[in-house]
Short mmCIF file of C-alpha atoms in Angstrom, two decimals:
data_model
loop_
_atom_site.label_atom_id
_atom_site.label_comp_id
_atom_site.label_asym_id
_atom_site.label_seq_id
_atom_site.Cartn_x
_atom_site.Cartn_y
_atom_site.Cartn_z
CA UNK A 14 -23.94 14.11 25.60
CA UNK A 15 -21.68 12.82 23.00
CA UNK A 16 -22.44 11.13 19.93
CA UNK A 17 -20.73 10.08 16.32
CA UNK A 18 -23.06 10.38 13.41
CA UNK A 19 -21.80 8.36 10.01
CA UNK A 20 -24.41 9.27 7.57
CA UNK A 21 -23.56 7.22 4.91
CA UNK A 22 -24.67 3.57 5.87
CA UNK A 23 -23.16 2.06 2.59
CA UNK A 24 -20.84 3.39 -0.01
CA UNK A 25 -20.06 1.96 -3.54
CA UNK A 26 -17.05 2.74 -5.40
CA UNK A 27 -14.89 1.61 -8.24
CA UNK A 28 -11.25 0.38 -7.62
CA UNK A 29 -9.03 3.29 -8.20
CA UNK A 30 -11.62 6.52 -7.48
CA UNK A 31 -11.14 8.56 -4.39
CA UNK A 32 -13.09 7.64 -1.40
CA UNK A 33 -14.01 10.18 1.45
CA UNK A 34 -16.50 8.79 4.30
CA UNK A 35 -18.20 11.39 6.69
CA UNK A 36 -18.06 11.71 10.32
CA UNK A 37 -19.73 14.28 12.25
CA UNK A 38 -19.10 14.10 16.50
CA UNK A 39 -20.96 16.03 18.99
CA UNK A 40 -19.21 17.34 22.20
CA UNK A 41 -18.57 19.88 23.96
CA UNK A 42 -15.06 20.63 24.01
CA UNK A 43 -12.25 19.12 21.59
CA UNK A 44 -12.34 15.32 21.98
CA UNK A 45 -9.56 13.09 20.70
CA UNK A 46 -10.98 10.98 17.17
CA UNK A 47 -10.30 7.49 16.19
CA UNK A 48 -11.21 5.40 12.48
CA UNK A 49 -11.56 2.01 13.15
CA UNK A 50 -11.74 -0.88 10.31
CA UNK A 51 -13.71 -4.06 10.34
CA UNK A 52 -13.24 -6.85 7.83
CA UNK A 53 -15.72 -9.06 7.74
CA UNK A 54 -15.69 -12.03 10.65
CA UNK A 55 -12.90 -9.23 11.91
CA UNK A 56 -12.17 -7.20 14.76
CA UNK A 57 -11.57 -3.62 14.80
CA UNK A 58 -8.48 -2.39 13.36
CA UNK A 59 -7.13 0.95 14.08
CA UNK A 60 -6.37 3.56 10.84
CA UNK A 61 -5.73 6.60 12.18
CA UNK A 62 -6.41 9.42 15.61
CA UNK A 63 -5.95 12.72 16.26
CA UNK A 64 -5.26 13.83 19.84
CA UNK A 65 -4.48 17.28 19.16
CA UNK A 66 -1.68 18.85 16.75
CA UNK A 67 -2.01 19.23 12.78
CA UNK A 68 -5.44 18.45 12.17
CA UNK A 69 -4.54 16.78 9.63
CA UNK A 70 -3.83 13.03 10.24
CA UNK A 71 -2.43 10.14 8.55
CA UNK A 72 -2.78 6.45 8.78
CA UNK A 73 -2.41 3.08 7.82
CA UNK A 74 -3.07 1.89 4.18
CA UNK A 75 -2.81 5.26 2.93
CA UNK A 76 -5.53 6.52 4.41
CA UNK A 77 -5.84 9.90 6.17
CA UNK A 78 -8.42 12.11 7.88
CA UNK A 79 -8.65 16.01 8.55
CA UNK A 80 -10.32 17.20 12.14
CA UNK A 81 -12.54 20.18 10.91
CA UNK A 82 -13.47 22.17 14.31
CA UNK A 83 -15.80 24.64 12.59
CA UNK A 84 -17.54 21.58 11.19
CA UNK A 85 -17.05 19.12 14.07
CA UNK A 86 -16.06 16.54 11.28
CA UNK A 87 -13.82 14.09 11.00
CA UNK A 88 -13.80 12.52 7.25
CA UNK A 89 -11.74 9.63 6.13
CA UNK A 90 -10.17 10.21 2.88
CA UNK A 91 -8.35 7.93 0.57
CA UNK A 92 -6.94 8.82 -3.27
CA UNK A 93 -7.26 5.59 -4.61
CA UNK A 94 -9.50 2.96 -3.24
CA UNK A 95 -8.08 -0.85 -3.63
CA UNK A 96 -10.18 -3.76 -3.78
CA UNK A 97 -8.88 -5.20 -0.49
CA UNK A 98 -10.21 -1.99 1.33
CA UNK A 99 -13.94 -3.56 1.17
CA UNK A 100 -15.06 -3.44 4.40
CA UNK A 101 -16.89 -1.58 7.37
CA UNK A 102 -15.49 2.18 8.64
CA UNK A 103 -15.95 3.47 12.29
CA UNK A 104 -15.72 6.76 13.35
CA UNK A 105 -15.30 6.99 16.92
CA UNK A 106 -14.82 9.93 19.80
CA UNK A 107 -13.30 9.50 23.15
CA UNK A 108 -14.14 12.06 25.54
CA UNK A 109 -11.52 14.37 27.84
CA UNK A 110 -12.98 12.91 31.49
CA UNK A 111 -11.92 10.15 33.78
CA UNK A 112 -13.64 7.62 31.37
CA UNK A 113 -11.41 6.69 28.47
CA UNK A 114 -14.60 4.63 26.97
CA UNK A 115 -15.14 5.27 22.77
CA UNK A 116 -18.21 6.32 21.64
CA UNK A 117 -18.98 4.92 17.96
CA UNK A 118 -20.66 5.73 14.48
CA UNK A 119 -23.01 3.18 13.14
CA UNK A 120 -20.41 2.78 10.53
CA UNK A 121 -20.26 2.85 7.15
CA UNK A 122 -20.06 -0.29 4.52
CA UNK A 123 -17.61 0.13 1.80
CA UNK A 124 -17.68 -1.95 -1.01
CA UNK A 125 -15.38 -1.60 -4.51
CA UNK A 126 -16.14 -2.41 -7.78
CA UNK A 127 -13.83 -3.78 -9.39
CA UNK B 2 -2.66 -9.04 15.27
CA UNK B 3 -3.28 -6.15 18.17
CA UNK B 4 -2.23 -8.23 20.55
CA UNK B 5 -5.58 -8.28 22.67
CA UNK B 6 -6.80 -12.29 22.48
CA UNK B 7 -10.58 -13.39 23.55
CA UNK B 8 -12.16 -16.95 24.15
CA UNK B 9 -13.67 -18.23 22.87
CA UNK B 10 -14.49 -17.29 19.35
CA UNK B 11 -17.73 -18.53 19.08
CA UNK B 12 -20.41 -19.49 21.86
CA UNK B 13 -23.95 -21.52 20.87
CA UNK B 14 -26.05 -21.52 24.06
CA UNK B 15 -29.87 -21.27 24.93
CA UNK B 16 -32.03 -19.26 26.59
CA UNK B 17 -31.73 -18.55 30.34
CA UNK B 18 -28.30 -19.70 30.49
CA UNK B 19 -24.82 -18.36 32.00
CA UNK B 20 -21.42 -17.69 30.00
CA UNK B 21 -18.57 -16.53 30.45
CA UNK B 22 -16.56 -14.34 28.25
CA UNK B 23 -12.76 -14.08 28.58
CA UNK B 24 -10.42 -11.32 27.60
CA UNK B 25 -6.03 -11.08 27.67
CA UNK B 26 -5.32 -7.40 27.49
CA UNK B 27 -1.75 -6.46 25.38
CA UNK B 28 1.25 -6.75 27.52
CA UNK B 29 1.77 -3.54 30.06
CA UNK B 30 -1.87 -2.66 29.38
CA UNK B 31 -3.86 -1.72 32.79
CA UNK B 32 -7.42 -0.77 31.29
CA UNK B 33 -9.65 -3.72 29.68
CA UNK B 34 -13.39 -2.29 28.04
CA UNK B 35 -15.52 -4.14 27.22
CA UNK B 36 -18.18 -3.55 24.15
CA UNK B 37 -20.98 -5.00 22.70
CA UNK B 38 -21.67 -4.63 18.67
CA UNK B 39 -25.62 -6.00 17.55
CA UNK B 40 -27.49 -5.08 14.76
CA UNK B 41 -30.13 -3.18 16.41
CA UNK B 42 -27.85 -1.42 18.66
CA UNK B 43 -24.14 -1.06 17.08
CA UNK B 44 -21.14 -1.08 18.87
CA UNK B 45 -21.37 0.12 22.36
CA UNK B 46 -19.35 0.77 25.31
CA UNK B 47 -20.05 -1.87 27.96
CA UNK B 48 -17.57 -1.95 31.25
CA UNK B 49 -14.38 -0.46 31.84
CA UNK B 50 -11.84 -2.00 34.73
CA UNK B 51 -8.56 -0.19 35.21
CA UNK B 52 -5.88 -2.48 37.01
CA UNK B 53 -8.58 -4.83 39.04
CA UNK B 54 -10.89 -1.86 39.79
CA UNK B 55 -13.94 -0.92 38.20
CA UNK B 56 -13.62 2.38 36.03
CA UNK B 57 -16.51 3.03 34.27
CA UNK B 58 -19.66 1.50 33.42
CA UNK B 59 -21.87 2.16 30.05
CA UNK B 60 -24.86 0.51 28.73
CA UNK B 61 -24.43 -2.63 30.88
CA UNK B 62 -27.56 -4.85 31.97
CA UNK B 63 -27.88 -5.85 35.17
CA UNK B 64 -27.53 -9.56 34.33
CA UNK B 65 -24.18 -8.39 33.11
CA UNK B 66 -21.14 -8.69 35.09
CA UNK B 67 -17.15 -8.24 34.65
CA UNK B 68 -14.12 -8.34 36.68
CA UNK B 69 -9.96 -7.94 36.31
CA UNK B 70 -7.82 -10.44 37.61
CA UNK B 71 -4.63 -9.55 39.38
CA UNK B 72 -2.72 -10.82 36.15
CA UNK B 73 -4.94 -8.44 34.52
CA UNK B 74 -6.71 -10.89 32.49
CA UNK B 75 -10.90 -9.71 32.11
CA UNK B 76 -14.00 -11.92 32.22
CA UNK B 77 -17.00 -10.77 31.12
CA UNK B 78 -20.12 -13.05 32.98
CA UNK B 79 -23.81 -12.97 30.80
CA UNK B 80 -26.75 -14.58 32.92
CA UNK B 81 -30.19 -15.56 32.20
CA UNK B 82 -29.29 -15.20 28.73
CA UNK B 83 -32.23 -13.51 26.09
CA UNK B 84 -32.39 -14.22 22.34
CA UNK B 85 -31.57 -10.75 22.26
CA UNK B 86 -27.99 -10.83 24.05
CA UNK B 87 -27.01 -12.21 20.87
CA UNK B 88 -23.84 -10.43 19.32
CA UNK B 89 -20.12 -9.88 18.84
CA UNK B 90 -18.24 -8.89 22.57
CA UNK B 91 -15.25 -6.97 21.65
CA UNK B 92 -12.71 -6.73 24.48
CA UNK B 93 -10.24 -3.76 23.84
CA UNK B 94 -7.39 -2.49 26.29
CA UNK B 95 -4.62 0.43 26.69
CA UNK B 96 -1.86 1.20 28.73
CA UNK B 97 -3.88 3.97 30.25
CA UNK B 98 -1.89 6.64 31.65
CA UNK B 99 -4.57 9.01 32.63
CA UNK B 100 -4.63 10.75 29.17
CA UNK B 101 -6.25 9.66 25.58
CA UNK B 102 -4.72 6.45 24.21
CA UNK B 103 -5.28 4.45 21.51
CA UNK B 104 -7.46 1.54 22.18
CA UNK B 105 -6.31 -2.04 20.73
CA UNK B 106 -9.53 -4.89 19.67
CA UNK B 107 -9.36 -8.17 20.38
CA UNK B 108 -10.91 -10.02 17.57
CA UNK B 109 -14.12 -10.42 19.47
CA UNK B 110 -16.15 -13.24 20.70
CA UNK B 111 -19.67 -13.93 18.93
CA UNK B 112 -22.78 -15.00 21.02
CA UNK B 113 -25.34 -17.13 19.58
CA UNK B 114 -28.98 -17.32 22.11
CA UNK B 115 -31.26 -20.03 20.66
#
């Protein structure tokens, strides 16, 4: 069965460092990969997906993310982390079958210091 | 804005009661899902209907129901409502062509059960 593990539940960094969040999927073939956003009181916004193609990805807010097969990971990375980036991450698989349904991480919490 | 719009925002209701939760999918989008995102549980996939027809089903309680109207509006029915029902319904929809597409989040629609 699939499943998303996001084993950071919260992250702290200061405005300006690099930021890289963790995603690790399990599945049996190649599935396609999603980060979602959610600002607090929010719905989910989409960053970024890979489908297949350079494995490395880029997204919204200058954010990107690099499909590592060997590793079955999917990390989010950002250079420099502004305060308006506060907010919850979701790493999500879909799956190659009829079903188009995501499966999700239990996310991780982001907050900046200033 | 993604385009996806739910109603209402926020729902106060007691125990043992009935709601109904209703979803507008983007324009020229087919498939509406349905998720549910609690605490205890995280976000998880609920219903799937795919131009009036069911799809797929995930984690759904029996007390749960959904359906697709022609105009491809969704409605997601809660019954006999438990404290523990309480929690944020996300609808989401895509064009669904058969292949992996991005889904697009409503803003969500957040349960109360006193």
């Amino acid at each position: 069965a699939q499943s998303v593990t996001q084993p950071d539940i919260h992250i702290t960094v200061s405005e300006g460092a690099s930021l890289e969040l963790r995603c690790n999927y399990s599945y049996g073939a190649t599935p396609y990969l999603f980060w979602y956003v959610q600002s607090p009181g929010q719905g989910l916004q989409l960053l970024l997906k890979y489908f297949s193609g350079d494995t490395l990805v880029q997204g919204i807010k200058g954010f990107e993310a690099e499909f590592k097969r060997s590793q079955s990971s999917f990390n989010l990375r950002k250079p420099s982390v502004h305060w308006s980036d506060a907010a919850e991450y979701f790493c999500a698989v879909g799956v190659r079958t009829g079903a188009n349904n995501l499966f999700f991480g239990t996310g991780t919490r982001l907050t900046v210091i200033p | 804005d993604s385009g996806v719009t739910q109603t209402p925002k926020h729902l106060i209701t007691a125990t043992g009661q009935r709601v109904t939760l209703r979803c507008s999918p983007r324009s020229g989008d087919l498939s509406v899902y349905w998720y549910q995102q609690s605490l205890d549980q995280g976000l998880q996939f609920l219903i799937q209907y795919y131009n009036g027809e069911e799809r797929a089903k995930g984690n759904i309680l029996e007390r749960f129901s959904a359906q697709q109207f022609p105009d491809l509006h969704s409605e997601l029915n809660l019954s006999s409502l438990e404290l523990g029902d309480s929690a944020l319904y996300f609808c989401a929809s895509s064009v669904d062509r058969g292949r992996a597409e991005t889904q697009y989040f409503g803003p969500g629609t957040r349960l109360l059960v006193l």
